Coordinates of C-alpha atoms and ligand atoms in Angstrom, one line a residue:
M1 CA -9.6 -15.2 -7.5
P2 CA -9.9 -15.5 -3.7
Q3 CA -13.5 -15.0 -2.9
W4 CA -12.9 -13.0 0.3
L5 CA -11.7 -10.1 -1.8
D6 CA -15.3 -9.6 -3.0
D7 CA -16.0 -7.5 0.1
A8 CA -12.5 -6.9 1.5
V9 CA -11.5 -3.5 2.9
F10 CA -7.9 -3.3 4.1
Y11 CA -6.3 -1.5 7.0
E12 CA -2.5 -0.9 6.5
I13 CA -0.4 -1.1 9.7
Y14 CA 3.0 0.3 10.1
P15 CA 3.9 -2.1 13.0
Q16 CA 6.5 0.2 14.6
T17 CA 3.8 2.8 15.6
F18 CA 0.4 1.1 15.8
Y19 CA 0.2 -0.1 19.4
D20 CA 2.9 -1.0 21.9
A21 CA 1.6 -3.7 24.2
N22 CA 4.8 -4.4 26.1
G23 CA 5.8 -0.8 26.9
D24 CA 9.2 -0.7 25.1
G25 CA 8.3 2.2 22.9
I26 CA 7.7 0.4 19.7
G27 CA 4.6 -1.4 18.4
D28 CA 4.3 -5.2 18.4
F29 CA 2.2 -8.2 17.2
E30 CA 0.5 -8.4 20.6
G31 CA -0.5 -4.7 20.2
I32 CA -2.1 -5.4 16.8
I33 CA -4.0 -8.4 18.3
Q34 CA -5.4 -6.2 21.0
K35 CA -6.6 -3.7 18.4
L36 CA -8.2 -6.2 16.0
D37 CA -11.7 -5.5 17.4
Y38 CA -11.1 -1.8 16.9
I39 CA -10.1 -2.3 13.2
K40 CA -13.1 -4.5 12.7
D41 CA -15.3 -1.9 14.3
V42 CA -13.9 0.8 11.9
G43 CA -15.2 -1.5 9.1
C44 CA -12.0 -3.1 7.8
N45 CA -11.8 -6.9 7.5
A46 CA -8.3 -7.3 6.3
L47 CA -4.8 -6.1 7.2
W48 CA -1.6 -5.3 5.4
L49 CA 1.4 -5.3 7.7
N50 CA 4.5 -3.4 6.6
P51 CA 7.6 -5.7 6.7
C52 CA 7.9 -7.3 10.1
F53 CA 10.9 -9.5 9.5
D54 CA 14.4 -9.6 10.9
S55 CA 16.3 -6.6 9.5
P56 CA 18.9 -4.0 10.3
F57 CA 16.0 -1.5 9.6
K58 CA 17.9 0.9 7.4
D59 CA 14.7 1.1 5.3
A60 CA 12.1 0.4 8.0
G61 CA 12.3 -3.3 7.3
Y62 CA 12.3 -3.2 3.5
D63 CA 15.9 -4.4 4.0
V64 CA 15.2 -8.0 5.0
R65 CA 17.9 -10.0 6.7
D66 CA 15.9 -13.2 7.3
Y67 CA 12.6 -13.7 5.4
K68 CA 11.6 -16.5 7.6
K69 CA 12.0 -14.9 11.0
T70 CA 10.1 -12.0 12.5
A71 CA 11.9 -9.1 13.9
P72 CA 12.3 -9.7 17.7
R73 CA 11.1 -6.2 18.5
Y74 CA 7.6 -7.2 17.2
G75 CA 7.5 -10.7 18.7
T76 CA 8.3 -14.3 17.6
N77 CA 7.1 -16.3 14.6
E78 CA 4.6 -17.9 17.1
D79 CA 3.3 -14.4 18.0
L80 CA 2.7 -13.6 14.3
K81 CA 0.9 -17.0 13.9
R82 CA -1.3 -16.1 16.8
L83 CA -2.1 -12.8 15.1
F84 CA -3.2 -14.9 12.0
T85 CA -5.4 -17.1 14.2
E86 CA -6.9 -14.2 16.1
A87 CA -7.6 -12.4 12.8
H88 CA -9.2 -15.5 11.3
A89 CA -11.4 -16.0 14.3
R90 CA -12.8 -12.5 13.5
N91 CA -13.2 -13.4 9.9
M92 CA -10.3 -11.1 9.0
H93 CA -7.4 -11.8 6.6
V94 CA -3.7 -10.7 6.9
L95 CA -1.3 -9.8 4.1
L96 CA 2.4 -9.7 4.8
D97 CA 4.8 -7.4 2.9
L98 CA 6.9 -9.4 0.5
V99 CA 10.1 -7.8 -0.7
P100 CA 11.2 -9.9 -3.7
G101 CA 13.5 -7.4 -5.5
H102 CA 16.2 -7.0 -2.9
T103 CA 17.4 -8.0 0.5
S104 CA 19.5 -6.3 3.2
E105 CA 23.2 -6.3 2.6
E106 CA 23.3 -8.3 5.8
H107 CA 21.3 -11.2 4.4
P108 CA 23.3 -14.5 4.6
W109 CA 22.8 -14.9 0.8
F110 CA 24.5 -11.6 0.2
L111 CA 27.3 -12.4 2.7
E112 CA 28.0 -15.5 0.6
S113 CA 27.6 -13.8 -2.7
K114 CA 30.2 -11.1 -1.9
K115 CA 32.9 -13.7 -1.1
E116 CA 35.9 -13.9 -3.4
A117 CA 35.4 -17.7 -4.1
P118 CA 32.5 -18.8 -6.1
N119 CA 29.7 -20.6 -4.2
E120 CA 26.0 -21.5 -4.3
F121 CA 24.9 -17.9 -3.8
W122 CA 27.4 -16.2 -6.1
N123 CA 24.7 -15.4 -8.7
R124 CA 21.9 -14.7 -6.2
Y125 CA 22.6 -11.0 -6.7
I126 CA 23.7 -9.2 -9.9
W127 CA 27.4 -8.7 -10.1
T128 CA 29.6 -7.6 -13.0
D129 CA 32.7 -9.5 -13.9
N130 CA 35.3 -6.9 -12.7
W131 CA 35.4 -4.4 -9.8
F132 CA 36.2 -1.7 -12.4
R133 CA 33.1 -2.5 -14.5
W134 CA 29.9 -0.5 -13.7
G135 CA 27.3 1.7 -15.2
A136 CA 24.8 0.2 -17.7
G137 CA 21.3 1.0 -18.7
G138 CA 20.2 3.1 -15.7
L139 CA 21.1 0.4 -13.2
R140 CA 22.8 1.6 -10.0
F141 CA 26.1 -0.1 -9.1
I142 CA 28.2 -0.3 -5.9
T143 CA 31.8 -1.0 -6.1
G144 CA 34.6 -1.4 -3.6
E145 CA 32.5 -3.0 -0.8
A146 CA 33.3 -6.6 -1.3
P147 CA 36.3 -9.0 -1.5
R148 CA 34.8 -10.2 -4.7
N149 CA 36.3 -8.7 -7.8
A150 CA 33.1 -7.2 -9.1
S151 CA 30.5 -4.4 -8.7
Y152 CA 26.9 -5.2 -7.7
I153 CA 23.6 -3.6 -8.4
I154 CA 21.2 -2.1 -5.9
N155 CA 17.4 -1.7 -6.2
F156 CA 16.7 1.2 -3.8
F157 CA 19.1 2.3 -1.0
K158 CA 22.7 1.3 -0.9
C159 CA 21.9 -1.3 1.7
Q160 CA 19.5 -3.1 -0.7
P161 CA 21.4 -5.3 -3.3
A162 CA 19.1 -6.4 -6.1
L163 CA 18.3 -10.1 -6.3
N164 CA 19.1 -11.8 -9.6
Y165 CA 16.1 -12.8 -11.7
G166 CA 18.2 -12.4 -14.9
F167 CA 18.1 -10.1 -17.8
L168 CA 15.5 -10.2 -20.6
N169 CA 18.1 -9.4 -23.2
P170 CA 21.5 -9.9 -21.8
T171 CA 24.3 -8.0 -23.6
E172 CA 27.2 -8.9 -21.4
S173 CA 28.5 -12.2 -20.1
W174 CA 27.8 -11.2 -16.5
Q175 CA 24.1 -10.7 -17.3
L176 CA 22.3 -14.0 -16.8
P177 CA 19.4 -14.9 -19.1
V178 CA 16.1 -15.3 -17.3
N179 CA 16.1 -19.0 -17.7
H180 CA 19.6 -19.5 -16.3
P181 CA 19.5 -22.0 -13.5
D182 CA 20.8 -19.4 -11.0
A183 CA 18.1 -16.9 -12.0
L184 CA 15.5 -19.7 -11.7
A185 CA 17.0 -20.6 -8.2
T186 CA 16.2 -17.0 -7.1
R187 CA 12.6 -17.4 -8.2
E188 CA 12.3 -20.8 -6.3
A189 CA 13.8 -19.1 -3.2
L190 CA 11.1 -16.5 -3.5
K191 CA 8.3 -19.1 -3.8
D192 CA 9.8 -21.0 -0.9
V193 CA 9.5 -17.8 1.3
M194 CA 5.9 -17.4 0.2
R195 CA 5.0 -21.0 1.0
F196 CA 6.6 -20.6 4.4
W197 CA 4.3 -17.8 5.5
L198 CA 1.2 -19.2 3.7
D199 CA 1.7 -22.5 5.5
A200 CA 2.0 -20.5 8.7
G201 CA -1.5 -19.0 8.2
G202 CA -0.8 -15.8 6.2
D203 CA -3.4 -14.9 3.6
G204 CA -1.1 -13.4 1.0
F205 CA 1.2 -10.6 0.3
R206 CA 1.5 -7.0 -0.7
V207 CA 4.5 -7.1 -3.1
D208 CA 7.1 -4.4 -2.9
M209 CA 8.4 -2.9 -6.2
A210 CA 6.7 -5.8 -8.0
D211 CA 7.7 -4.6 -11.4
S212 CA 11.4 -4.5 -10.6
L213 CA 12.6 -8.1 -10.9
V214 CA 14.0 -8.8 -14.3
K215 CA 16.5 -6.2 -15.6
F216 CA 16.4 -4.5 -19.0
D217 CA 12.8 -5.6 -19.2
D218 CA 10.7 -4.5 -22.1
E219 CA 7.8 -2.0 -21.9
K220 CA 5.3 -4.8 -21.2
K221 CA 7.6 -6.1 -18.4
S222 CA 7.5 -9.6 -20.0
G223 CA 10.4 -10.9 -18.0
T224 CA 9.1 -9.8 -14.7
S225 CA 5.6 -10.9 -15.6
A226 CA 6.8 -14.4 -16.4
V227 CA 8.1 -14.7 -12.8
W228 CA 4.7 -13.6 -11.3
K229 CA 2.7 -15.8 -13.7
D230 CA 4.8 -18.7 -12.3
V231 CA 4.1 -17.6 -8.8
R232 CA 0.4 -17.2 -9.5
A233 CA 0.2 -20.7 -10.9
M234 CA 1.6 -21.9 -7.6
L235 CA -1.0 -20.0 -5.7
D236 CA -3.9 -21.2 -7.9
R237 CA -2.7 -24.7 -7.5
D238 CA -1.7 -24.8 -3.8
Y239 CA -3.2 -21.7 -2.1
P240 CA -6.3 -20.6 -4.1
E241 CA -7.4 -18.3 -1.3
A242 CA -4.1 -16.4 -1.0
A243 CA -4.2 -12.9 -2.4
L244 CA -1.5 -10.7 -4.0
V245 CA -1.5 -7.0 -4.3
S246 CA 1.2 -5.2 -6.2
E247 CA 3.1 -2.0 -5.8
W248 CA 3.1 -1.4 -9.5
S249 CA 0.5 1.3 -10.2
N250 CA -0.2 0.0 -13.7
P251 CA -3.2 -2.4 -13.3
P252 CA -3.2 -3.7 -16.9
L253 CA 0.4 -4.8 -16.6
A254 CA 0.2 -6.0 -13.0
L255 CA -3.1 -8.0 -13.4
N256 CA -1.8 -9.5 -16.6
A257 CA 1.2 -10.6 -14.6
G258 CA -1.0 -12.5 -12.2
F259 CA -1.7 -10.0 -9.4
H260 CA -5.2 -10.0 -8.0
M261 CA -5.1 -6.3 -7.3
D262 CA -2.8 -3.3 -8.0
F263 CA -2.4 -0.1 -6.1
L264 CA -2.9 3.3 -7.7
L265 CA -0.1 5.4 -6.2
D266 CA 0.7 9.1 -6.0
H267 CA 3.5 9.0 -8.7
A268 CA 3.9 12.1 -10.8
N269 CA 1.3 12.2 -13.5
S270 CA -0.9 9.6 -11.9
G271 CA -4.6 10.0 -12.0
Y272 CA -4.9 9.0 -8.4
R273 CA -2.7 12.0 -7.5
T274 CA -5.2 14.4 -9.1
L275 CA -7.9 13.3 -6.6
V276 CA -6.2 14.0 -3.3
R277 CA -2.5 14.9 -3.7
D278 CA -2.2 17.3 -6.6
Y279 CA 0.0 19.9 -4.8
R280 CA 3.5 21.2 -4.5
L281 CA 5.5 21.3 -1.3
D282 CA 7.3 24.3 0.2
G283 CA 10.6 24.1 2.1
E284 CA 8.7 23.1 5.3
L285 CA 6.8 20.4 3.4
R286 CA 3.6 22.4 3.4
P287 CA 1.4 21.8 0.4
F288 CA 0.5 24.7 -1.8
N289 CA -1.0 25.2 -5.3
D290 CA -3.4 22.4 -4.6
N291 CA -5.6 21.4 -7.5
S292 CA -6.7 18.1 -6.1
F293 CA -10.3 17.2 -7.0
F294 CA -11.3 17.2 -3.4
K295 CA -9.7 20.6 -2.5
K296 CA -12.7 22.8 -2.2
D297 CA -11.1 25.9 -3.6
G298 CA -8.7 24.4 -6.1
N299 CA -9.1 23.9 -9.8
G300 CA -9.8 20.1 -9.6
D301 CA -11.4 18.2 -12.4
I302 CA -12.6 14.6 -12.0
Q303 CA -11.9 14.1 -15.7
R304 CA -8.2 14.1 -15.0
F305 CA -8.6 11.1 -12.8
L306 CA -10.9 9.3 -15.1
D307 CA -8.7 9.9 -18.2
Q308 CA -6.3 7.4 -16.6
Y309 CA -8.5 5.3 -14.4
L310 CA -11.3 4.4 -16.9
P311 CA -9.3 2.8 -19.6
W312 CA -7.4 0.8 -16.9
Y313 CA -10.6 -0.2 -15.2
E314 CA -12.2 -1.3 -18.5
T315 CA -9.1 -3.4 -19.2
V316 CA -8.9 -5.2 -15.9
K317 CA -12.4 -5.4 -14.5
E318 CA -12.9 -9.0 -15.5
T319 CA -9.5 -10.2 -14.2
G320 CA -8.9 -8.3 -10.9
Y321 CA -9.1 -5.2 -8.9
I322 CA -7.7 -1.7 -8.7
S323 CA -6.9 -0.6 -5.1
L324 CA -7.5 3.0 -4.1
I325 CA -5.7 4.1 -1.0
T326 CA -6.2 6.9 1.5
G327 CA -2.4 7.0 1.8
N328 CA 0.4 4.7 2.8
H329 CA 3.7 4.8 4.6
D330 CA 5.4 6.5 1.6
T331 CA 2.9 9.3 0.9
G332 CA 2.2 12.5 2.8
R333 CA -0.8 12.1 5.2
I334 CA -4.0 12.8 3.3
S335 CA -5.0 15.3 6.0
G336 CA -1.9 17.4 5.1
N337 CA -3.9 19.1 2.4
L338 CA -7.5 18.1 2.9
S339 CA -9.6 18.7 6.0
G340 CA -13.1 18.4 7.3
R341 CA -15.7 17.9 4.6
E342 CA -13.0 17.5 2.0
L343 CA -11.7 14.4 3.7
A344 CA -15.2 13.0 4.2
L345 CA -16.0 13.4 0.5
A346 CA -12.6 11.9 -0.5
Y347 CA -13.3 8.8 1.6
A348 CA -16.8 8.6 0.3
L349 CA -15.4 8.2 -3.2
L350 CA -12.5 6.0 -2.3
F351 CA -14.7 3.6 -0.4
T352 CA -17.5 3.3 -3.0
M353 CA -15.5 2.8 -6.2
P354 CA -15.0 -0.7 -7.5
G355 CA -11.9 -2.7 -6.4
V356 CA -10.5 -3.2 -3.0
P357 CA -9.8 -0.1 -0.9
F358 CA -6.9 0.4 1.6
L359 CA -7.1 2.7 4.6
Y360 CA -3.8 3.7 6.1
Y361 CA -3.8 3.6 10.0
G362 CA -4.7 6.9 11.5
D363 CA -6.3 8.2 8.4
E364 CA -9.7 7.3 9.8
I365 CA -9.2 10.0 12.4
G366 CA -7.3 12.4 10.2
M367 CA -3.9 12.0 11.8
R368 CA -1.6 14.8 10.8
Y369 CA 1.7 14.7 8.9
L370 CA 4.2 15.7 11.5
Y371 CA 7.6 17.0 10.6
T372 CA 10.2 14.8 12.4
P373 CA 13.8 14.0 11.7
T374 CA 14.3 10.9 9.5
K375 CA 14.0 7.5 11.1
E376 CA 15.0 4.2 9.6
G377 CA 15.4 5.6 6.1
G378 CA 12.1 7.3 6.1
Y379 CA 13.3 10.9 5.3
T380 CA 10.3 13.0 4.4
R381 CA 8.1 9.9 4.7
T382 CA 8.8 9.7 8.5
G383 CA 6.1 12.3 9.2
S384 CA 3.4 9.9 8.0
R385 CA 4.7 7.2 10.3
T386 CA 4.1 8.6 13.8
P387 CA 2.3 6.7 16.6
M388 CA -1.4 6.0 16.4
Q389 CA -3.4 8.4 18.5
W390 CA -5.7 6.3 20.7
N391 CA -6.7 8.6 23.6
R392 CA -5.6 11.6 25.7
G393 CA -3.5 9.4 28.0
K394 CA 0.3 9.1 28.2
N395 CA 1.8 9.1 24.6
L396 CA -1.8 9.4 23.3
G397 CA -2.4 5.9 24.4
F398 CA 0.2 4.4 22.1
S399 CA 2.7 3.2 24.7
T400 CA 3.5 3.3 28.4
A401 CA 7.2 3.9 27.7
E402 CA 8.8 7.2 28.6
P403 CA 8.3 9.7 25.7
D404 CA 12.0 9.8 24.9
K405 CA 11.9 6.0 24.4
L406 CA 9.3 6.1 21.7
Y407 CA 10.1 5.0 18.1
L408 CA 8.8 8.4 17.0
P409 CA 7.3 11.2 19.0
V410 CA 3.5 11.5 19.1
D411 CA 1.6 14.5 17.8
P412 CA 2.3 17.2 20.5
G413 CA -0.7 19.3 19.6
A414 CA -3.5 19.8 22.1
D415 CA -5.9 19.3 19.3
A416 CA -4.3 16.1 18.0
P417 CA -7.2 13.9 16.9
T418 CA -7.8 10.7 18.9
V419 CA -9.9 7.6 18.5
E420 CA -11.4 8.0 21.9
E421 CA -12.7 11.6 21.3
Q422 CA -13.9 10.9 17.8
R423 CA -15.7 7.7 18.9
H424 CA -18.1 9.9 20.9
D425 CA -18.6 12.6 18.3
P426 CA -21.4 11.6 15.8
N427 CA -20.0 14.0 13.3
S428 CA -16.4 12.9 13.5
L429 CA -14.3 11.6 10.6
L430 CA -14.1 8.3 12.4
N431 CA -17.8 7.9 12.5
T432 CA -18.1 9.0 8.8
V433 CA -15.6 6.3 7.9
K434 CA -17.5 3.8 9.9
A435 CA -20.8 4.8 8.3
L436 CA -19.3 4.5 4.8
L437 CA -17.8 1.1 5.4
R438 CA -20.9 -0.2 7.1
L439 CA -22.8 0.8 4.0
R440 CA -20.3 -0.9 1.8
R441 CA -20.6 -4.1 3.8
A442 CA -24.4 -4.0 3.7
E443 CA -24.8 -3.1 0.0
P444 CA -23.2 -5.7 -2.3
D445 CA -23.5 -3.2 -5.1
L446 CA -20.8 -1.1 -3.4
Q447 CA -18.3 -3.9 -3.0
S448 CA -15.4 -4.9 -5.2
K449 CA -17.0 -6.3 -8.3
P450 CA -20.2 -4.6 -9.4
N451 CA -19.8 -2.6 -12.5
L452 CA -19.0 1.1 -12.6
E453 CA -20.8 3.3 -15.1
I454 CA -20.1 7.0 -15.4
L455 CA -23.3 9.1 -15.7
H456 CA -21.7 12.6 -15.6
A457 CA -18.1 13.7 -15.1
E458 CA -17.3 17.4 -15.4
K459 CA -15.0 19.5 -13.2
R460 CA -16.4 19.2 -9.6
L461 CA -19.4 17.0 -10.3
F462 CA -19.1 13.3 -10.6
V463 CA -22.2 11.1 -10.9
Y464 CA -21.6 7.3 -11.2
R465 CA -23.6 4.2 -11.0
R466 CA -22.9 0.8 -9.4
S467 CA -25.6 -1.6 -10.4
A468 CA -28.8 -0.5 -8.7
L469 CA -27.2 2.5 -6.9
V470 CA -26.5 6.0 -8.2
L471 CA -23.8 8.0 -6.4
A472 CA -22.8 11.6 -6.8
V473 CA -20.2 13.9 -5.4
N474 CA -19.8 17.6 -5.8
S475 CA -16.4 18.6 -4.4
G476 CA -16.6 22.3 -5.2
S477 CA -17.9 25.3 -3.3
A478 CA -20.8 26.1 -5.6
A479 CA -24.0 24.2 -6.0
V480 CA -24.3 22.2 -9.3
E481 CA -26.8 20.1 -11.0
T482 CA -27.2 17.9 -14.1
A483 CA -29.8 15.8 -15.9
V484 CA -29.8 12.2 -14.9
S485 CA -32.8 10.3 -16.2
L486 CA -33.3 8.3 -13.1
T487 CA -35.1 8.7 -9.9
G488 CA -33.9 7.2 -6.7
T489 CA -34.6 6.9 -3.0
P490 CA -31.9 8.3 -0.7
V491 CA -29.6 5.8 1.0
Y492 CA -26.9 8.0 2.4
A493 CA -25.9 11.6 2.2
I494 CA -23.2 14.0 3.3
G495 CA -24.5 17.6 3.0
S496 CA -27.6 18.3 0.8
C497 CA -28.3 16.7 -2.5
S498 CA -31.2 15.1 -4.4
L499 CA -31.9 12.8 -7.3
H500 CA -35.4 13.6 -8.4
E501 CA -37.5 14.0 -11.5
G502 CA -34.5 13.6 -13.8
R503 CA -32.3 16.0 -12.0
C504 CA -29.3 15.4 -9.7
R505 CA -28.9 18.5 -7.6
M506 CA -25.8 18.8 -5.4
E507 CA -25.2 21.6 -2.9
A508 CA -21.6 22.7 -2.3
Q509 CA -19.4 19.8 -1.0
S510 CA -22.0 17.1 -0.9
F511 CA -22.2 13.4 -1.6
G512 CA -25.2 11.2 -2.1
I513 CA -26.2 7.6 -2.7
W514 CA -29.6 6.6 -4.1
K515 CA -31.3 3.3 -4.9
I516 CA -33.0 3.2 -8.2
Ligands
NOJ601 C1 8.5 0.7 -1.6 C2 8.2 0.7 -0.2 O1 6.8 1.1 0.0 C3 9.1 1.7 0.4 O2 8.8 2.1 1.8 C4 10.5 1.2 0.4 O3 11.4 2.1 0.9 C5 10.9 0.8 -1.1 N1 9.8 0.2 -1.8 C6 12.1 -0.1 -1.1 O4 11.8 -1.4 -0.7

């Protein structure tokens, strides 16, 4: 387990829209370098960059054309290496986005694979044995696109053919077993890409659709897990400080497979969703019927989160971490349904739970979800990917390009939140985030490892303990109290609350931390 994860707090950057240093309307590596001090000042000491590799960008870069070459629009491989060096000089770490399950349909491997004549890459993707054969077990097939007399399987969009790691239980001759030399060759190619970037100075990877590799996998994902266990053995042996976080949202399976951390995502029926995103959307993508725990006037109940989280936490706490997120490039912006005190309380919880938290760029100032037409396969996700709002200058400080040249438009509102304004307002969300993360840095009990114990969890009141600290949040609009046979001295508070003489009293929408 890389030791730096003990107190890591991540900042996710969508490189397209973070900071444009060369004025061409799109973000770049140099822009990220120039903002490292800002990120550090927010309180984050690690970055996750969304894919920044050569790509036709039909899915914002999740359609990789060359794993070993950066997209020229962000800079060269040397620029990315400079970003690693600059981050390390500030004691920060950088995770790249690894897309192991599929490539772009323009990747040279795929161009070879689709040829009529067999070649080295013929089995790098999953092809049937006849153009007229498709449809099996929920897999998605494309036919009629290649000279090769076969149909192929995609993993996500049509432009993303699935790489071939084999089938756990093959039932047709075109389904390779997982130990077929060609399936093993795909695995080695993946490891080769990982080594390439780790040798260049990267600190690990966020892994896209990590559970999707082996097809017809069983419930425990044994086939896919075997691939990751092999990868983890390589890391433990050759790169013990490299970290892996999975897009899986099932920590027991993901950590058993070898990941150090797994995200909780906003999938339907997920416990995470009940905290901050338990709403429905109307035709204009406006949330309604919001029963998120942090929605002051909703019907939230912390127990709905804990029902899923706690068994998972107990299962994985000795082996790795659960990563709670403020949001990401696929979710709606957290400020779409929560505001003001609701957001502050949500961050207070997300940043004081065990595990390694992730802050999505702009969430520290409450950037809004902005309806915009789809860009690079974003569809409804595009509204969460708009340019970072630095100040009141041109394009809110994101870029010096003319507005019509920007990757996406900036928030047009006169009240669009900016870093510059919030920096000077002691009560701003930005300063709340900074205070919370400062606290997390200063109090080892609040970091990734120290144990979580639940002291009280009922509807709007959640009281929990992390070693010598007691924490409590009341997300509702009524004051509440409960017996807690501990007395503590206050460390931090949002709103009014107390832990005194065996009672924890919490006014409406409050949060407190006490040392016992
Ligand atoms: C998950 C990524 O987060 C998402 O943005 C992407 O579209 C899909 N995987 C496909 O790679």
